[in-house]
XYZ file of C-alpha atoms in Angstrom:
708
model
C 153.751 90.875 133.094
C 153.045 93.396 130.344
C 153.296 90.749 127.674
C 150.965 88.452 129.626
C 148.384 91.217 130.057
C 148.496 91.965 126.348
C 148.077 88.269 125.567
C 145.026 88.122 127.828
C 143.463 91.049 125.971
C 144.073 89.459 122.597
C 142.683 86.153 123.883
C 139.568 87.982 125.053
C 139.164 89.587 121.632
C 139.553 86.287 119.812
C 137.170 84.559 122.220
C 134.546 87.249 121.727
C 134.919 87.022 117.977
C 134.558 83.247 118.032
C 131.440 83.452 120.227
C 129.735 86.134 118.160
C 130.390 84.457 114.831
C 129.180 81.001 115.871
C 126.012 80.081 113.989
C 124.118 79.224 117.189
C 124.656 82.784 118.469
C 123.736 84.495 115.221
C 120.753 82.740 113.700
C 117.453 81.686 115.246
C 117.336 78.850 112.709
C 120.362 77.201 114.315
C 120.296 78.487 117.899
C 118.908 75.875 120.319
C 115.785 76.998 122.158
C 116.307 77.099 125.929
C 113.690 76.456 128.602
C 112.656 80.109 128.960
C 112.043 80.444 125.226
C 109.978 77.261 125.144
C 107.923 78.477 128.105
C 107.325 81.800 126.433
C 106.085 80.184 123.201
C 103.931 77.748 125.172
C 102.489 80.618 127.191
C 101.582 82.558 124.049
C 99.821 79.513 122.583
C 98.046 78.781 125.889
C 96.698 82.338 126.169
C 95.612 82.162 122.521
C 93.714 78.936 123.223
C 91.954 80.415 126.262
C 90.907 83.555 124.411
C 89.841 81.465 121.412
C 87.579 79.253 123.534
C 86.081 82.331 125.195
C 85.324 83.913 121.807
C 83.579 80.915 120.231
C 80.164 81.460 121.945
C 80.083 85.163 120.961
C 81.783 84.889 117.552
C 78.518 85.645 115.708
C 77.788 88.903 117.556
C 77.418 91.682 114.999
C 79.770 94.640 115.369
C 80.084 98.004 113.640
C 80.897 97.631 109.940
C 84.255 99.289 109.209
C 85.051 99.109 105.444
C 88.468 100.678 106.073
C 89.440 97.786 108.373
C 90.410 95.329 105.618
C 92.686 97.730 103.630
C 94.440 98.924 106.800
C 94.715 95.383 108.267
C 96.058 93.799 105.107
C 98.449 96.695 104.440
C 99.938 96.035 107.881
C 100.142 92.298 107.114
C 101.821 92.970 103.767
C 104.497 95.114 105.435
C 105.091 92.560 108.230
C 105.272 89.565 105.872
C 107.527 91.345 103.359
C 109.961 92.397 106.106
C 109.936 88.845 107.492
C 110.492 87.350 104.028
C 113.466 89.612 103.336
C 115.011 88.922 106.767
C 114.618 85.171 106.252
C 116.120 85.439 102.765
C 119.106 87.192 104.367
C 119.538 84.288 106.781
C 119.115 81.825 103.897
C 122.025 83.467 102.063
C 124.152 82.983 105.209
C 123.061 79.426 106.069
C 122.291 78.305 102.474
C 119.640 75.918 103.812
C 116.726 74.947 101.572
C 114.406 74.964 104.593
C 115.035 78.702 105.128
C 114.327 79.399 101.455
C 111.006 77.533 101.616
C 109.977 79.446 104.743
C 110.962 82.801 103.222
C 109.008 81.916 100.080
C 105.975 81.146 102.241
C 106.039 84.593 103.816
C 106.557 86.226 100.392
C 103.544 84.288 99.051
C 101.497 85.353 102.074
C 102.335 89.028 101.441
C 101.658 89.009 97.692
C 98.393 87.005 97.753
C 96.914 89.578 100.138
C 97.108 92.267 97.437
C 94.421 90.699 95.132
C 92.408 89.740 98.234
C 92.362 93.357 99.472
C 91.642 94.779 96.005
C 88.724 92.388 95.449
C 87.183 92.675 98.941
C 83.636 94.132 98.708
C 83.488 97.569 100.297
C 87.260 97.855 100.612
C 88.211 100.073 97.667
C 84.826 99.898 96.014
C 81.399 98.284 96.406
C 82.528 95.177 94.503
C 86.317 95.542 94.627
C 88.490 97.057 91.915
C 90.102 94.155 90.037
C 87.099 92.556 88.370
C 86.030 88.964 88.855
C 82.754 88.241 90.582
C 81.066 87.700 93.902
C 83.180 84.574 94.557
C 86.583 86.179 93.847
C 87.325 87.300 97.413
C 86.311 84.029 99.074
C 88.293 81.976 96.537
C 91.361 84.171 97.142
C 90.937 83.706 100.903
C 90.657 79.918 100.485
C 93.776 79.689 98.258
C 95.716 81.961 100.603
C 94.980 79.962 103.750
C 95.284 76.561 102.104
C 98.667 77.237 100.470
C 100.668 78.790 103.319
C 100.657 75.578 105.457
C 102.273 73.745 102.523
C 105.342 75.955 102.880
C 105.483 75.159 106.612
C 105.271 71.440 105.836
C 108.130 71.841 103.366
C 110.166 73.680 105.998
C 109.523 70.888 108.526
C 110.762 68.206 106.098
C 113.921 70.129 105.139
C 114.939 71.842 108.403
C 117.320 69.102 109.587
C 118.958 68.627 106.210
C 122.743 68.738 106.819
C 123.728 69.616 103.260
C 124.423 73.293 102.533
C 124.138 74.820 99.071
C 126.990 76.649 97.422
C 126.790 80.446 97.318
C 126.151 80.504 93.553
C 123.395 77.885 93.767
C 121.816 79.685 96.744
C 121.679 82.959 94.825
C 120.095 81.297 91.811
C 117.548 79.458 93.958
C 116.568 82.677 95.771
C 115.832 84.404 92.454
C 113.995 81.344 91.142
C 111.893 81.049 94.328
C 110.865 84.702 94.256
C 109.967 84.450 90.559
C 108.005 81.259 91.196
C 105.979 82.917 93.956
C 105.172 85.891 91.726
C 104.018 83.544 88.944
C 101.908 81.446 91.342
C 100.202 84.494 92.844
C 99.610 85.911 89.366
C 98.103 82.626 88.167
C 95.827 82.431 91.206
C 94.724 86.025 90.680
C 93.867 85.335 87.040
C 92.033 82.142 87.981
C 89.760 83.894 90.503
C 89.065 86.912 88.266
C 89.231 86.008 84.574
C 88.334 82.388 85.298
C 85.774 83.217 87.970
C 82.802 81.783 86.072
C 84.550 78.430 85.649
C 85.130 77.929 89.378
C 82.547 76.191 91.575
C 80.786 78.602 93.964
C 81.961 78.592 97.570
C 79.118 80.681 99.014
C 75.508 80.057 97.961
C 72.912 82.432 99.440
C 75.265 83.175 102.324
C 75.797 79.462 103.132
C 78.970 77.406 102.573
C 78.882 75.113 99.570
C 80.229 71.537 99.810
C 83.297 72.693 97.888
C 84.045 75.388 100.465
C 83.472 72.996 103.357
C 85.983 70.622 101.757
C 88.526 73.451 101.255
C 88.134 74.673 104.842
C 88.519 71.133 106.150
C 91.608 70.627 103.999
C 93.064 73.956 105.137
C 92.480 73.129 108.773
C 93.892 69.646 108.242
C 97.022 70.983 106.512
C 97.591 73.504 109.307
C 97.259 70.851 112.015
C 99.442 68.503 109.982
C 102.120 71.202 109.785
C 102.126 71.580 113.593
C 102.204 67.796 114.059
C 105.048 67.381 111.567
C 107.095 70.110 113.254
C 106.557 68.360 116.595
C 107.483 64.964 115.145
C 110.621 66.291 113.487
C 111.631 67.960 116.756
C 111.242 71.558 117.974
C 114.923 72.175 118.558
C 115.723 75.682 117.323
C 114.189 79.000 118.340
C 112.735 79.303 114.838
C 111.137 75.844 115.108
C 109.117 76.646 118.234
C 107.890 79.989 116.919
C 106.905 78.612 113.509
C 104.883 76.001 115.408
C 103.284 78.809 117.433
C 102.462 80.615 114.187
C 100.576 77.595 112.859
C 98.659 77.102 116.131
C 97.408 80.680 116.069
C 96.836 80.348 112.283
C 94.330 77.551 113.036
C 92.451 79.866 115.435
C 92.433 82.597 112.767
C 90.712 80.282 110.256
C 88.283 78.963 112.875
C 87.088 82.387 113.998
C 87.139 84.031 110.567
C 85.520 81.278 108.500
C 83.985 78.577 110.719
C 82.458 79.881 113.955
C 81.438 83.328 112.738
C 78.219 84.063 110.853
C 79.103 86.843 108.421
C 81.515 89.626 107.710
C 82.031 92.316 110.363
C 80.899 90.192 113.305
C 83.088 89.521 116.350
C 84.570 86.357 114.850
C 85.447 88.236 111.633
C 87.462 90.860 113.521
C 88.892 88.511 116.165
C 90.080 85.985 113.578
C 91.990 88.655 111.713
C 93.491 89.864 114.982
C 94.806 86.298 115.425
C 96.178 86.450 111.877
C 98.034 89.695 112.608
C 99.404 88.156 115.818
C 100.590 85.016 114.014
C 102.294 87.059 111.288
C 104.296 89.008 113.889
C 105.894 86.096 115.788
C 108.830 85.299 113.509
C 109.503 88.973 112.731
C 109.635 89.872 116.434
C 111.971 86.965 117.187
C 114.348 87.949 114.357
C 114.402 91.571 115.522
C 115.067 90.459 119.090
C 117.874 88.268 117.737
C 119.478 91.353 116.128
C 119.029 93.312 119.363
C 120.736 90.518 121.308
C 123.610 90.489 118.831
C 124.147 94.228 119.254
C 123.986 93.828 123.045
C 126.718 91.191 122.916
C 128.855 93.492 120.775
C 128.301 96.330 123.289
C 129.211 94.042 126.203
C 132.384 92.980 124.402
C 133.235 96.618 123.747
C 132.762 97.542 127.417
C 134.961 94.629 128.505
C 137.675 95.677 126.077
C 137.532 99.284 127.263
C 138.133 98.187 130.855
C 141.058 95.978 129.931
C 142.497 98.691 127.702
C 142.337 101.247 130.522
C 144.197 98.838 132.831
C 146.903 98.199 130.233
C 147.381 101.916 129.606
C 148.246 102.454 133.272
C 150.833 99.667 133.438
C 152.263 99.238 129.956
C 152.926 102.612 128.310
C 154.873 100.905 125.578
C 151.674 99.246 124.346
C 149.597 102.451 124.135
C 149.872 102.717 120.363
C 148.879 99.075 119.916
C 145.884 99.458 122.190
C 144.691 102.562 120.315
C 144.893 100.606 117.077
C 142.818 97.763 118.577
C 140.153 100.240 119.764
C 139.973 101.855 116.336
C 139.641 98.472 114.653
C 136.916 97.488 117.119
C 134.909 100.670 116.467
C 135.249 100.160 112.733
C 134.159 96.518 112.954
C 131.166 97.484 115.093
C 130.060 100.055 112.517
C 130.434 97.695 109.605
C 128.798 94.796 111.480
C 125.818 96.973 112.398
C 125.436 98.124 108.801
C 125.765 94.583 107.493
C 123.291 93.075 109.978
C 120.690 95.833 109.678
C 120.820 96.255 105.939
C 122.833 93.679 103.968
C 120.755 94.327 100.897
C 117.531 93.824 102.856
C 116.263 97.407 102.938
C 116.785 98.143 99.230
C 115.013 94.983 98.054
C 112.178 95.505 100.520
C 111.733 99.089 99.303
C 111.341 97.790 95.747
C 108.518 95.490 96.862
C 106.827 98.325 98.733
C 107.154 100.526 95.645
C 104.875 98.089 93.796
C 102.240 98.345 96.530
C 102.469 102.137 96.821
C 102.587 102.656 93.050
C 99.451 100.647 92.465
C 97.640 102.417 95.296
C 98.671 105.783 93.808
C 97.247 104.798 90.429
C 94.081 103.563 92.075
C 93.583 106.814 93.993
C 94.341 108.972 90.936
C 91.951 107.050 88.697
C 89.054 107.242 91.161
C 89.355 110.891 92.251
C 85.605 111.427 92.315
C 84.949 108.447 94.585
C 85.257 109.620 98.204
C 85.422 106.053 99.529
C 88.303 105.109 97.238
C 90.174 108.271 98.216
C 89.754 107.615 101.940
C 90.493 103.900 101.927
C 93.248 104.108 99.333
C 95.035 106.848 101.251
C 94.767 104.884 104.505
C 96.296 101.813 102.910
C 98.953 103.912 101.182
C 99.838 105.652 104.477
C 100.362 102.247 106.121
C 102.624 101.167 103.257
C 104.485 104.494 103.395
C 105.227 103.883 107.077
C 106.943 100.675 106.044
C 108.807 102.601 103.321
C 109.921 105.181 105.893
C 111.438 102.377 107.957
C 113.524 101.190 105.017
C 114.597 104.731 104.143
C 116.059 105.069 107.631
C 117.979 101.824 107.217
C 119.245 102.879 103.793
C 120.285 106.299 105.103
C 122.332 104.596 107.827
C 124.034 102.476 105.160
C 124.466 105.511 102.856
C 122.605 103.745 100.036
C 119.357 105.712 100.065
C 117.939 106.440 96.591
C 117.256 110.151 96.130
C 113.794 111.555 95.438
C 114.638 114.782 93.574
C 111.983 117.285 92.626
C 111.757 120.940 91.668
C 112.430 122.839 94.897
C 112.210 126.481 95.968
C 115.378 126.696 98.021
C 114.432 129.899 99.868
C 111.127 128.419 101.041
C 112.884 125.258 102.210
C 115.508 127.194 104.197
C 112.957 129.599 105.722
C 110.799 126.740 106.943
C 113.772 124.735 108.178
C 115.259 127.677 110.090
C 112.643 127.312 112.827
C 113.810 123.758 113.508
C 117.461 124.864 113.487
C 116.782 127.553 116.110
C 115.324 124.961 118.447
C 118.142 122.511 117.661
C 121.089 124.889 118.129
C 119.784 126.814 121.140
C 119.646 130.489 122.058
C 123.450 130.904 122.191
C 123.659 130.587 118.391
C 122.333 133.567 116.399
C 120.904 132.273 113.084
C 120.734 134.816 110.263
C 119.168 134.342 106.828
C 120.340 136.270 103.756
C 118.166 134.860 100.970
C 118.341 136.189 97.424
C 114.902 136.986 95.990
C 116.093 135.859 92.542
C 117.431 132.456 93.572
C 117.052 129.869 90.827
C 115.009 126.739 91.566
C 116.858 123.428 91.566
C 116.090 119.751 91.113
C 117.033 118.268 94.481
C 115.817 115.857 97.160
C 114.428 118.343 99.734
C 114.612 115.903 102.638
C 118.287 115.197 102.015
C 119.027 118.900 101.515
C 117.436 119.666 104.893
C 119.524 116.894 106.447
C 122.697 118.354 104.874
C 121.955 121.860 106.219
C 121.177 120.408 109.660
C 124.478 118.494 109.650
C 126.452 121.637 108.749
C 124.586 123.618 111.430
C 125.340 121.077 114.179
C 129.023 120.998 113.129
C 129.034 124.798 113.362
C 127.514 124.638 116.852
C 130.291 122.271 117.953
C 132.833 124.765 116.610
C 131.225 127.566 118.698
C 130.946 126.111 122.241
C 130.630 129.630 123.718
C 128.041 130.730 121.154
C 128.306 132.714 117.947
C 126.523 133.360 114.666
C 125.422 131.100 111.825
C 124.521 132.706 108.495
C 122.686 130.877 105.711
C 122.745 132.773 102.421
C 121.518 131.972 98.921
C 122.389 133.310 95.507
C 123.068 132.458 91.877
C 126.473 131.549 90.483
C 127.918 130.662 87.092
C 130.872 128.300 87.254
C 132.888 128.859 84.108
C 135.454 126.832 82.199
C 138.360 128.258 84.176
C 136.822 127.163 87.493
C 136.005 123.718 86.078
C 139.591 123.349 84.862
C 140.825 123.486 88.464
C 137.993 121.304 89.826
C 137.836 118.151 87.713
C 134.418 117.030 88.994
C 132.665 120.330 88.150
C 130.534 120.803 85.026
C 130.459 124.435 83.811
C 127.023 126.050 84.051
C 124.506 127.882 86.236
C 124.037 126.871 89.860
C 121.862 127.875 92.784
C 124.201 128.506 95.723
C 123.705 127.892 99.445
C 126.370 129.285 101.784
C 126.524 128.169 105.435
C 128.941 130.379 107.409
C 129.851 130.186 111.103
C 132.004 132.324 113.376
C 133.642 129.311 114.997
C 137.192 128.136 115.546
C 137.825 127.314 111.876
C 139.546 124.341 110.252
C 143.319 124.055 109.732
C 144.403 123.875 106.107
C 146.028 120.471 106.540
C 142.717 119.065 107.743
C 140.489 120.577 105.022
C 141.879 118.172 102.434
C 140.503 115.214 104.425
C 137.207 116.437 105.901
C 135.070 114.713 103.258
C 136.733 111.334 103.754
C 134.486 108.687 105.352
C 135.199 108.114 109.048
C 137.611 111.031 109.268
C 136.812 113.291 112.235
C 138.620 115.763 114.446
C 136.131 115.358 117.289
C 136.813 113.448 120.462
C 136.184 109.707 120.560
C 132.473 109.058 120.961
C 131.396 112.527 119.734
C 131.348 111.956 116.006
C 131.249 109.174 113.434
C 133.087 110.956 110.627
C 130.226 110.195 108.234
C 128.336 113.503 108.222
C 130.402 115.482 105.721
C 131.081 112.436 103.554
C 127.317 111.842 103.270
C 126.809 115.515 102.281
C 129.571 115.187 99.688
C 128.036 112.015 98.217
C 124.530 113.530 98.193
C 125.667 116.701 96.389
C 127.691 114.688 93.860
C 124.777 112.336 93.256
C 122.654 115.441 92.613
C 125.197 116.588 89.969
C 126.269 119.514 92.132
C 129.465 120.717 93.759
C 130.574 121.406 97.339
C 133.508 123.487 98.550
C 134.786 124.832 101.864
C 136.795 127.898 102.926
C 138.050 128.370 106.474
C 140.323 130.612 108.526
C 141.393 129.317 111.954
C 140.040 131.598 114.654
C 137.664 133.383 112.253
C 135.191 130.831 110.926
C 134.199 128.479 108.121
C 132.013 128.713 105.011
C 130.575 125.685 103.203
C 129.200 126.325 99.695
C 126.667 123.941 98.138
C 126.167 124.409 94.376
C 122.946 122.895 92.987
C 122.278 122.712 89.207
C 119.767 125.259 87.982
C 116.425 124.048 86.596
C 115.931 124.712 82.887
C 113.834 127.899 83.034
C 112.351 127.381 79.579
C 110.926 123.995 80.457
C 109.490 125.241 83.740
C 107.790 128.248 82.144
C 106.273 126.129 79.384
C 104.834 123.637 81.852
C 103.274 126.338 84.022
C 101.800 128.205 81.076
C 100.142 125.091 79.698
C 98.590 124.248 83.058
C 97.239 127.774 83.617
C 95.750 128.126 80.130
C 93.613 124.995 80.504
C 91.936 126.177 83.720
C 91.423 129.960 83.329
C 88.063 131.599 82.943
C 86.893 133.612 79.953
C 85.322 136.572 81.720
C 82.240 134.697 82.952
C 80.329 136.322 85.806
C 80.538 134.406 89.089
C 78.547 135.230 92.222
C 80.522 134.211 95.339
C 78.374 133.706 98.468
C 80.288 133.311 101.761
C 79.276 134.581 105.217
C 82.847 134.716 106.584
C 84.328 137.966 105.323
C 87.954 136.841 105.369
C 87.164 133.716 103.357
C 85.015 135.720 100.968
C 87.912 138.048 100.229
C 90.162 135.074 99.473
C 87.573 133.550 97.134
C 87.051 136.835 95.275
C 90.801 137.211 94.850
C 91.187 133.649 93.536
C 88.303 134.019 91.089
C 89.646 137.320 89.808
C 93.115 135.826 89.317
C 91.540 132.993 87.326
C 89.990 135.428 84.840
C 86.407 135.633 86.086
C 84.286 138.709 86.786
C 83.115 138.472 90.374
C 80.122 139.609 92.416
C 79.844 138.809 96.118
C 77.147 138.339 98.750
C 77.107 137.494 102.444
C 73.917 135.406 102.647
C 71.129 133.863 100.565
C 68.867 136.918 100.691
C 71.591 139.258 99.442
C 72.532 136.741 96.752
C 68.961 136.586 95.381
C 68.918 140.381 95.170
C 72.170 140.362 93.195
C 70.840 137.650 90.854
C 67.725 139.732 90.186
C 69.838 142.710 89.099
C 72.824 141.104 87.332
C 73.264 138.365 84.705
C 75.277 135.650 86.463
C 76.803 132.597 84.749
C 77.707 130.596 87.854
C 76.754 130.606 91.534
C 79.600 129.609 93.894
C 78.160 129.296 97.386
C 79.062 127.933 100.791
C 76.568 125.335 102.057
C 76.337 126.669 105.620
C 75.258 130.334 105.530
C 74.108 132.843 108.109
C 70.524 134.140 107.972
C 68.572 130.882 108.242
C 68.948 129.679 104.630
C 71.560 127.209 103.400
C 73.396 127.210 100.133
C 71.067 124.394 98.989
C 68.055 126.600 99.720
C 69.650 129.422 97.734
C 70.423 127.141 94.774
C 66.890 125.746 94.635
C 65.339 129.224 94.769
C 67.750 130.571 92.154
C 67.264 127.685 89.716
C 63.508 127.973 90.047
C 63.826 131.445 88.466
C 66.947 130.937 86.341
C 67.052 127.247 85.284
C 70.293 127.591 83.275
C 72.297 128.930 86.217
C 75.358 126.764 86.961
C 76.041 125.997 90.639
C 79.131 124.866 92.563
C 78.948 124.361 96.342
C 81.746 124.448 98.881
C 81.756 123.175 102.445
C 84.006 122.062 105.254
C 81.804 118.964 105.576
C 82.163 116.044 103.151
C 79.309 115.238 100.801
C 77.979 112.351 102.921
C 77.584 114.694 105.926
C 75.229 117.016 104.049
C 72.793 114.290 102.933
C 69.064 113.509 103.218
C 68.702 113.787 99.475
C 69.260 117.546 99.466
C 72.972 117.465 98.798
C 74.942 118.666 95.813
C 74.082 115.591 93.747
C 70.625 117.115 93.223
C 71.627 120.715 92.453
C 75.344 121.042 91.676
C 78.904 119.953 92.490
C 80.621 120.146 95.880
C 84.188 121.443 96.388
C 85.426 120.391 99.824
C 87.314 122.793 102.078
C 90.166 123.415 102.243
C 90.847 123.456 98.515
C 93.689 124.691 96.356
C 93.343 127.288 93.660
C 93.763 124.723 90.887
C 90.985 122.635 92.444
C 88.671 125.650 92.348
C 89.622 126.317 88.730
C 88.855 122.741 87.685
C 85.510 122.713 89.481
C 84.354 125.954 87.854
C 85.446 124.918 84.358
C 83.721 121.548 84.727
C 80.479 123.193 85.881
C 80.489 125.833 83.125
C 81.200 123.140 80.554
C 78.206 121.162 81.802
C 80.381 118.310 83.199
């Protein structure tokens, strides 16, 4: 009976493995769509049709103009399409089907072509866009975008039932070639609509569609409908088939509302059409994510079934206990590796590289247009949306232990002091957290986010070692690791290090265990209470940062982990700071600071004095005019909103009427466009928005005194 029970368990394991590895269970491109899935897709399309028909009569209703809408909307589309493209490329590498490659290329094209469209859109990042071209650039980009994507769907429809599978080597080469081809095509289109703008026929003439544009819209609509018809004719068999067809149906409604039934930008059709576009872009991504969720559910169900059978066998066949434990361990390991492979598999790293292009260009755009409030606002909004996508990939990479570090010069004491508040909430009142931070700690080049994660991991391990409570001490200091120490620790480079010590009063670690604590998947915790990855991730992070980690422990007394971080070159740091300060300091000029809030006035006076200026102060406009009558002042630095009935603008006008050469810099908690009516700083001086940093104040004063 024991042997038969064991055989049944092994049969169950093999059966589960065969079910979960079958292509129909893994990939939406090969899994047959059941009745519920077809009804769901049909329901989505039906609701879209009803809403579309209801919107047609009111599509030309004017709505509020939101210039930030296009950057935010297209940033979201870029993230969605890039994620979808990478996921589909991952499935292509598994299935090696040319149809999957064509579909992935279509989503990659869709994501990349939106970048020149967003950058050229009037009012998006500038009144006429930021990439050159002319007044037809945006509409030509829109036409090429919407006319080309259906061609990829048509290609997918023709190839989806192709039985032949490519070899792994050919598939890899074709994936690289397809991505390169898409980049070249998008680049060529961008050049054509910008550099070659004057050679293209106009699509909009005095707000009306030209015959050329009518032809392009008709062709686009025809290609989209043809794609749906071809998918239907070739057979909507797989889950992917029915949702790609749904994408194209909603795509048709997007074009109709955005470019046919509406009257102009920012009307109801303009916004509603783009809402349809966002909806269409999400279908395939949502289905793929649900596919992954279903896969993990099946793995969990298999695990639960195995646990039940294992418990039964343990009660009846003691001789098989060791074998069963081995099976459980192998199952847990396979689940971990399968989750990592399915969630990442190269996807997150490649996707992060694509997002880096978007974020990098937005950073350059924002930095180059610092004096343009609209560019700052819209660029930051678009960059924030892209950074949210980057944050998603960082989480995936962290899970796979492949996250690239982002090291920067870090004040370790400040980081620990700020992080201690979080640790107190995390560990609870039964753990007494003490900080012993050296005032002379050296700065280090380190990824602060990863360092915080490492300290948190050590703190939670310490809490587990002190179930009845205890103390956790985090100390910092400076250490020099010499040649003798390096001789006994082969991975250590002699030199100066900033040291972080994390000490607990817990149960300690036996000496025979210490040698293995940094090994991946090694843990002394109970099953289900630890993955064995925490300390190995800390070890890899410290080594990647060119540091060193060691541990000392006494059973029954406690444990100390020491993190050594390479010291920043002090000479380089001092030189950089000195150069920056010298360029912004004053030369003893007299500045009159006018601020009605006493606490803020004291801060301003202190900042100005530190910057090398002589400072006078006043509470309101009347007091300021009295000071100006008695003292020779080089620059007036005044708040816009003052007590006493007169504004900073009133003060500046009165002062310049008597002293025309007086330089003026305003400051306010309101942005420039909130102070308007022609009386703002553009007429009398420059505005420094609150809150501002000291270096911002220094730059504003130097620019004003220099006449800039």
